[in-house]
Coordinates of C-alpha atoms and ligand atoms in Angstrom, one line a residue:
M1 CA 142.8 11.8 81.0
S2 CA 140.9 13.4 78.6
S3 CA 141.6 13.7 74.9
E4 CA 143.9 16.3 73.7
P5 CA 142.4 19.5 72.9
S6 CA 143.5 20.7 69.2
D7 CA 145.0 24.1 70.2
A8 CA 146.6 21.5 72.9
G9 CA 150.6 23.6 73.5
A10 CA 149.6 26.7 73.0
G11 CA 151.9 28.4 75.2
V12 CA 154.9 26.1 74.4
P13 CA 157.6 26.7 72.2
Q14 CA 157.4 25.2 68.9
S15 CA 160.5 23.4 69.5
Q16 CA 159.5 21.8 73.1
R17 CA 155.9 21.1 72.0
T18 CA 156.9 17.3 71.6
S19 CA 158.6 16.9 75.0
W20 CA 155.5 18.8 76.6
T21 CA 152.9 16.3 74.6
Q22 CA 155.2 13.5 76.3
F23 CA 155.9 14.8 79.7
V24 CA 151.6 15.7 80.2
K25 CA 150.9 12.3 78.9
A26 CA 153.3 10.7 81.5
I27 CA 152.1 13.4 84.7
A28 CA 148.5 12.3 83.6
S29 CA 149.7 8.3 84.4
F30 CA 152.2 9.2 86.9
S31 CA 151.5 8.7 91.0
G32 CA 154.4 9.9 93.1
D33 CA 157.1 12.5 93.5
L34 CA 155.9 14.8 90.2
Y35 CA 159.5 16.2 91.4
N36 CA 161.4 13.3 90.0
M37 CA 159.9 14.0 86.4
T38 CA 162.0 15.5 83.9
A39 CA 160.2 18.1 82.4
P40 CA 160.5 20.8 79.5
P41 CA 163.0 23.4 79.8
F42 CA 160.3 26.2 79.7
I43 CA 158.2 25.0 82.3
L44 CA 161.1 24.9 84.8
S45 CA 161.8 27.5 87.4
P46 CA 165.1 28.6 88.3
V47 CA 163.5 28.8 92.1
S48 CA 163.6 26.3 94.9
L49 CA 160.6 25.6 97.1
T50 CA 162.4 26.3 99.8
E51 CA 161.9 29.5 98.9
Y52 CA 158.1 29.3 98.9
P53 CA 157.5 29.9 102.7
S54 CA 158.4 33.8 102.1
Y55 CA 154.9 34.5 100.4
W56 CA 154.0 34.0 104.5
G57 CA 155.5 36.8 105.3
E58 CA 155.4 39.4 102.2
R59 CA 152.6 41.5 104.1
P60 CA 154.6 42.6 107.3
S61 CA 152.4 45.1 108.2
L62 CA 149.4 43.2 108.0
F63 CA 151.4 40.6 110.2
A64 CA 152.4 43.0 112.8
A65 CA 148.7 44.0 112.8
I66 CA 147.9 41.3 114.4
A67 CA 149.5 41.4 117.8
D68 CA 148.0 45.4 118.1
A69 CA 144.3 44.1 118.1
P70 CA 142.3 45.0 121.0
N71 CA 140.6 42.0 121.8
E72 CA 140.2 38.3 120.6
E73 CA 137.8 38.8 117.9
E74 CA 139.5 41.4 116.0
R75 CA 142.5 39.9 116.7
H76 CA 141.0 36.7 114.7
V77 CA 139.6 38.6 111.8
R78 CA 142.9 40.2 111.5
V79 CA 144.6 36.8 111.1
L80 CA 142.1 36.2 108.6
K81 CA 142.9 39.3 106.4
W82 CA 146.3 38.9 106.5
F83 CA 146.3 34.9 105.3
I84 CA 143.8 35.7 102.5
S85 CA 145.9 38.7 101.8
T86 CA 149.3 36.4 101.1
L87 CA 147.3 34.3 99.3
K88 CA 147.9 36.2 95.9
G89 CA 151.6 36.3 96.5
Q90 CA 151.5 32.5 97.4
Y91 CA 150.1 31.1 94.1
T92 CA 150.1 33.7 91.3
T93 CA 154.0 35.1 92.1
R94 CA 155.1 32.7 89.1
N95 CA 152.7 33.7 86.4
D96 CA 152.8 37.1 87.1
Q97 CA 156.9 37.1 87.0
M98 CA 157.4 34.2 84.2
G99 CA 154.1 34.2 82.5
S100 CA 152.9 30.7 83.6
E101 CA 153.2 28.2 86.7
K102 CA 156.7 26.5 86.8
K103 CA 157.8 23.3 88.2
P104 CA 160.3 24.5 91.2
L105 CA 163.7 23.4 92.1
N106 CA 163.6 20.0 94.3
P107 CA 165.2 21.2 97.2
A108 CA 167.9 19.1 98.6
L109 CA 168.0 17.1 102.4
G110 CA 169.1 20.5 104.7
E111 CA 168.9 22.8 102.0
L112 CA 168.4 26.5 103.8
F113 CA 166.7 29.9 102.9
Y114 CA 167.4 32.6 105.4
G115 CA 165.6 36.2 105.0
H116 CA 164.1 39.3 107.1
W117 CA 161.7 42.0 106.3
P118 CA 162.8 45.3 107.9
S119 CA 160.9 47.2 110.3
V120 CA 158.2 49.7 108.8
A121 CA 157.0 52.7 111.1
G122 CA 157.5 50.8 114.1
S123 CA 156.1 47.2 112.8
G124 CA 158.8 45.5 114.1
E125 CA 161.6 43.4 112.1
Q126 CA 160.4 40.1 111.0
T127 CA 162.5 37.2 110.3
L128 CA 162.2 33.6 108.0
V129 CA 164.2 30.5 108.3
V130 CA 163.4 28.0 106.2
E131 CA 164.7 24.3 106.4
Q132 CA 164.1 21.4 104.1
V133 CA 163.5 18.5 106.6
S134 CA 163.1 15.7 104.5
H135 CA 164.1 15.2 100.7
H136 CA 161.9 12.4 99.5
P137 CA 158.9 12.9 99.9
P138 CA 159.9 17.1 100.0
I139 CA 158.8 18.3 103.3
T140 CA 159.8 22.3 103.9
A141 CA 159.9 23.6 107.9
Y142 CA 159.5 27.2 108.3
I143 CA 159.3 29.9 110.7
I144 CA 158.5 33.4 110.8
E145 CA 159.2 35.8 113.6
N146 CA 157.9 39.1 114.7
K147 CA 160.0 39.6 118.0
S148 CA 159.3 42.6 118.7
K149 CA 155.6 41.8 118.2
G150 CA 155.2 38.7 120.0
L151 CA 154.8 36.8 117.1
V152 CA 155.9 33.2 115.8
L153 CA 154.3 31.6 112.6
Q154 CA 155.6 27.8 112.4
G155 CA 154.4 25.2 110.0
H156 CA 155.6 22.8 107.3
N157 CA 154.5 21.9 103.8
A158 CA 154.3 18.9 101.5
Q159 CA 152.1 18.4 98.5
K160 CA 150.5 14.6 96.9
T161 CA 149.2 15.2 93.6
S162 CA 147.0 12.8 91.3
F163 CA 146.0 14.1 88.0
S164 CA 142.6 14.3 86.6
S165 CA 140.6 15.5 83.8
S166 CA 143.4 17.3 82.2
T167 CA 144.1 19.2 85.6
L168 CA 146.8 18.2 88.4
N169 CA 145.2 18.2 91.8
V170 CA 147.2 19.0 94.8
K171 CA 146.5 18.3 98.1
Q172 CA 148.7 20.2 100.2
V173 CA 150.1 18.0 103.5
G174 CA 150.7 20.6 106.5
H175 CA 149.6 22.9 108.4
A176 CA 150.7 26.8 110.3
L177 CA 150.7 27.4 113.4
L178 CA 150.6 31.3 114.6
T179 CA 151.5 31.9 118.4
V180 CA 150.5 35.2 119.4
T181 CA 152.5 36.9 122.9
L182 CA 149.5 39.0 124.8
P183 CA 151.2 42.3 126.7
S184 CA 150.0 40.4 129.3
G185 CA 152.3 37.5 128.8
A186 CA 149.0 34.9 127.9
T187 CA 149.6 33.2 124.6
E188 CA 146.9 32.7 121.8
T189 CA 147.1 30.1 119.1
H190 CA 145.8 30.1 115.2
L191 CA 145.7 27.1 113.5
I192 CA 145.8 27.4 109.8
T193 CA 144.9 25.0 107.3
L194 CA 145.8 25.2 103.7
P195 CA 143.7 25.1 100.9
K196 CA 143.7 22.3 97.9
L197 CA 145.4 23.1 94.2
R198 CA 143.5 22.5 91.0
I199 CA 146.8 23.5 88.1
E200 CA 144.4 24.4 85.1
G201 CA 145.8 24.7 81.7
I202 CA 148.7 22.0 81.1
W203 CA 147.5 21.3 78.0
Y204 CA 148.0 24.4 77.0
G205 CA 151.6 24.7 78.4
S206 CA 150.5 27.8 80.9
P207 CA 149.8 26.4 83.8
Y208 CA 148.5 28.5 86.7
V209 CA 146.8 27.9 90.1
E210 CA 142.9 28.1 91.3
L211 CA 141.9 26.8 94.4
T212 CA 139.8 24.6 95.6
E213 CA 137.2 23.1 98.4
N214 CA 138.0 24.8 102.0
S215 CA 140.5 25.9 104.4
Y216 CA 140.2 26.7 107.7
I217 CA 141.8 29.1 110.7
A218 CA 140.6 28.3 114.1
S219 CA 141.8 30.5 117.2
S220 CA 142.2 29.2 121.0
S221 CA 139.6 32.0 121.6
G222 CA 136.8 29.8 119.9
Y223 CA 136.5 31.7 117.0
Y224 CA 137.3 30.2 113.6
S225 CA 136.8 30.5 110.7
M226 CA 136.4 29.1 106.8
I227 CA 137.4 30.0 103.8
E228 CA 135.5 28.6 100.5
Y229 CA 137.6 29.1 97.3
K230 CA 136.0 29.0 93.8
G231 CA 137.2 29.7 90.6
K232 CA 135.3 30.7 87.7
G233 CA 131.6 30.5 87.3
Y234 CA 130.8 30.9 91.3
F235 CA 130.0 34.0 93.5
T236 CA 131.3 36.5 91.7
G237 CA 131.7 34.7 88.4
K238 CA 135.5 35.5 88.5
S239 CA 138.3 33.3 88.3
H240 CA 140.2 33.1 92.3
S241 CA 137.2 33.7 94.4
F242 CA 136.7 33.2 98.0
K243 CA 133.9 33.6 100.8
A244 CA 135.2 33.4 104.1
F245 CA 132.5 32.9 107.3
V246 CA 133.5 33.6 111.0
Y247 CA 131.9 32.0 113.7
P248 CA 132.5 33.4 117.0
P249 CA 132.1 31.0 120.1
L250 CA 129.1 30.9 122.0
P251 CA 129.0 32.3 125.6
S252 CA 130.4 29.2 127.4
P253 CA 130.0 28.7 130.7
A254 CA 133.2 29.1 133.1
S255 CA 133.6 25.8 133.4
V256 CA 134.8 25.3 130.0
A257 CA 137.6 28.4 130.4
A258 CA 139.0 26.7 133.9
S259 CA 139.0 23.0 132.1
G260 CA 141.2 24.7 129.2
E261 CA 138.7 22.8 126.5
L262 CA 137.4 25.1 123.9
P263 CA 134.0 26.6 123.9
T264 CA 131.4 25.6 120.7
P265 CA 131.5 27.3 118.2
S266 CA 128.3 29.2 117.0
T267 CA 126.5 28.0 113.8
T268 CA 125.6 31.2 112.4
P269 CA 128.9 33.4 111.1
K270 CA 129.4 37.0 112.7
Y271 CA 131.0 38.4 109.4
V272 CA 131.1 36.9 105.4
A273 CA 133.7 38.6 103.1
E274 CA 133.5 37.8 99.5
G275 CA 135.7 38.5 96.7
T276 CA 138.9 37.6 95.0
W277 CA 142.0 36.4 96.7
T278 CA 143.8 38.5 93.8
A279 CA 142.2 41.9 94.4
T280 CA 139.4 42.7 96.8
S281 CA 136.8 41.4 98.7
K282 CA 133.9 42.9 101.0
L283 CA 132.3 42.5 103.9
K284 CA 128.3 42.1 103.7
D285 CA 128.0 45.6 104.8
G286 CA 130.1 46.5 101.9
R287 CA 133.4 47.3 103.6
I288 CA 136.2 46.3 101.9
F289 CA 137.8 43.7 103.6
T290 CA 141.5 42.8 101.7
D291 CA 142.9 44.6 98.7
V292 CA 146.0 43.0 97.9
T293 CA 146.0 45.5 94.7
G294 CA 149.3 46.9 95.9
P295 CA 152.8 45.8 96.1
R296 CA 153.9 42.7 98.5
T297 CA 157.2 43.7 100.5
E298 CA 159.7 41.0 99.4
I299 CA 162.1 39.2 101.4
I300 CA 165.7 40.6 101.8
V301 CA 168.1 37.8 101.5
S302 CA 172.4 38.1 102.3
D303 CA 174.5 38.2 99.2
I304 CA 175.2 34.7 97.4
S305 CA 179.1 35.0 98.8
E306 CA 177.9 35.5 102.3
Q307 CA 176.3 32.1 102.4
D308 CA 176.4 28.9 103.6
P309 CA 176.9 26.1 100.9
M310 CA 173.1 24.6 102.1
E311 CA 171.8 28.3 101.6
T312 CA 169.4 27.4 98.4
R313 CA 170.6 30.4 96.0
R314 CA 174.2 29.5 96.7
L315 CA 173.2 25.9 96.3
W316 CA 171.0 26.3 92.9
S317 CA 172.9 29.6 91.6
E318 CA 174.7 27.7 88.6
V319 CA 171.6 25.8 88.0
S320 CA 169.4 28.9 88.1
K321 CA 171.4 31.1 85.8
G322 CA 171.5 28.1 83.2
I323 CA 167.7 28.5 83.4
R324 CA 167.3 32.1 83.1
T325 CA 169.7 32.5 80.6
G326 CA 168.3 29.6 78.8
D327 CA 171.6 27.6 79.0
F328 CA 169.7 24.4 79.8
D329 CA 172.8 22.4 79.3
L330 CA 174.9 24.1 81.9
A331 CA 171.1 23.8 84.5
S332 CA 171.4 20.0 83.5
R333 CA 174.6 19.8 83.9
E334 CA 175.0 21.5 87.3
K335 CA 171.6 19.8 88.6
T336 CA 173.1 16.3 88.2
K337 CA 175.9 17.5 90.1
I338 CA 173.8 18.7 93.2
E339 CA 172.0 15.2 93.2
N340 CA 175.1 13.1 92.4
A341 CA 176.5 14.4 95.4
E342 CA 173.4 14.4 97.8
R343 CA 173.2 11.1 96.7
Q344 CA 176.6 10.5 98.0
K345 CA 176.5 11.9 101.3
R346 CA 173.3 9.8 101.9
R347 CA 175.5 7.0 101.4
D348 CA 178.3 8.0 103.3
E349 CA 175.9 8.8 106.3
A350 CA 174.3 5.5 106.2
V351 CA 178.1 3.6 105.9
A352 CA 178.8 5.5 109.4
G353 CA 175.6 5.3 110.5
T354 CA 175.0 8.8 110.9
P355 CA 172.0 10.6 109.4
W356 CA 172.1 14.0 108.3
K357 CA 171.6 16.1 111.0
L358 CA 168.7 18.8 110.8
Q359 CA 169.3 22.4 112.2
H360 CA 166.8 24.3 113.2
F361 CA 163.7 21.9 113.2
V362 CA 162.5 18.7 114.9
R363 CA 159.6 16.9 114.2
I364 CA 156.7 15.8 116.4
E365 CA 154.6 13.1 115.7
S366 CA 150.9 14.8 116.9
D367 CA 150.9 18.7 117.1
P368 CA 149.1 19.2 120.2
E369 CA 147.7 22.5 119.1
Y370 CA 146.1 21.1 115.7
A371 CA 144.4 18.3 117.6
R372 CA 143.1 20.8 119.9
L373 CA 142.3 23.7 117.8
G374 CA 141.2 21.4 114.8
K375 CA 138.2 19.9 117.1
L376 CA 136.5 23.6 116.2
F377 CA 136.1 22.6 112.4
K378 CA 136.3 18.8 112.7
A379 CA 139.3 18.7 111.1
N380 CA 139.9 15.9 109.2
P381 CA 142.8 14.4 110.0
P382 CA 142.0 14.6 113.5
T383 CA 145.6 14.8 114.4
E384 CA 148.8 16.1 112.2
D385 CA 152.3 16.4 112.6
A386 CA 154.4 19.4 113.0
W387 CA 158.2 20.5 112.6
V388 CA 158.6 22.9 115.7
C389 CA 162.1 25.1 115.5
I390 CA 164.2 23.9 118.3
R391 CA 165.8 27.3 118.8
P392 CA 165.4 30.4 119.7
E393 CA 165.5 33.1 116.2
S394 CA 168.4 34.7 118.0
Q395 CA 171.0 32.3 118.1
I396 CA 171.2 31.5 114.4
L397 CA 170.3 35.1 112.4
P398 CA 171.6 38.3 114.2
S399 CA 169.6 40.9 113.7
T400 CA 169.8 43.0 110.9
E401 CA 168.4 45.9 113.3
P402 CA 170.4 48.4 114.7
D403 CA 170.5 47.5 118.4
E404 CA 170.5 50.3 120.7
E405 CA 171.9 48.0 123.5
K406 CA 175.1 47.2 121.9
N407 CA 177.7 50.0 121.4
Ligands
LIG501 C1 152.0 22.6 93.5 C2 153.3 23.4 93.1 C3 154.5 22.9 93.8 C4 153.9 23.2 95.4 C5 153.4 24.7 95.7 C6 153.2 25.2 97.1 C7 152.1 24.8 97.1 C8 154.0 25.2 98.1 C9 153.9 25.7 99.2 C10 153.3 27.8 99.1 O1 153.0 27.9 100.7 C11 152.0 27.5 97.9 C12 152.5 26.8 96.8 C13 152.4 27.1 95.7 C14 152.4 26.3 94.3 C15 152.7 25.0 94.2 C16 153.2 24.8 92.9 C17 152.4 24.7 91.6 C18 152.9 23.6 90.7 C19 154.1 23.3 91.4 C20 154.1 21.6 91.2 C21 155.0 20.5 91.8 C22 154.5 21.7 89.4 C23 153.8 21.4 88.5 C24 154.3 20.7 87.1 C25 153.4 21.6 86.5 C26 154.8 21.3 84.7 C27 152.6 21.1 86.2 O2 153.5 22.9 86.5

């Protein structure tokens, strides 16, 4: 790692500067699970990683609009618009709410997060189910559904981290698959890959996320998009910049359609959008493509008193309270309690020969849709596993919307 800058730790409370420097030096030479490292209190988030999938749902009207698109091209473009519009929430929320990127709470195996976004102006209710499907390595699986619009987004997320030149590089492992059921009853799928992250500003104690390299959206219609991410000094000279290229399928012979193969995409983009994922972007002709300067719609979660003991806000409530109120002894005591109880559960399960049973998701070795759609952009790796939901939404989450058919 490069040598320590003179103003290192400028964003760190005076009393935690030494422990911050030690922590940064430790991550610089560390490989493995970052969540297991003890970090100074000021950098701890009171929120568990199981809550993060809700960022995918914070633009419900853009999500619902995908289903109303008149054709496959417009649907692909709307998927891209919605995806870009979720990035601000995903990657800058901690900075906006807590002053810098934070270290999330490391979820327990089987930890749950449920919530919903109510229907607005006929957009349909959107629901979220999250389950921590692995503790070591941490893997989070989620499903977001808008049943009345026929939209289902399923995905999973893990991270591989490495440190170089005072930056933490985070490769996201996993992908998301959006399935749209069309009015005809046919389905269209959209594979969404996840961008790489660079966590900058670590030496100064003010970490923030920058996105880097490329991510893709590939649709079963044959359309695909490549999104290129750049930080300061590229494209617009601004942080959080991106450029998205939408490639249409080449007119393909009927035999291609009949065989179920995807048509070959054109090498010339039909649309190019450019701007920042934290504010606005425009198409080449000057029309606005995305605008996330307006508010996001936060998820609605039931009261802790009504939650299952494995629901994240209930499970971590005392730890979160400690972090939020600056009572770090309470936070650390309660965190140790949870970790010890989890270790005991695993020991008991090993003795009884009954491993923990997940409630909502099951792993499939190779996601056929990833393998198929990934060919459009020559996905690397060409195959990937997936965690798929094992039950229809209505069986686990009673709808919160008034149901006209019930009396
Ligand atoms: C890397 C990260 C944990 C993972 C977070 C993910 C990738 C989770 C999935 C969401 O959809 C998007 C997302 C946003 C932020 C990512 C976090 C940023 C920082 C955190 C590290 C594990 C913490 C590093 C600690 C420190 C002190 C260097 O900030």
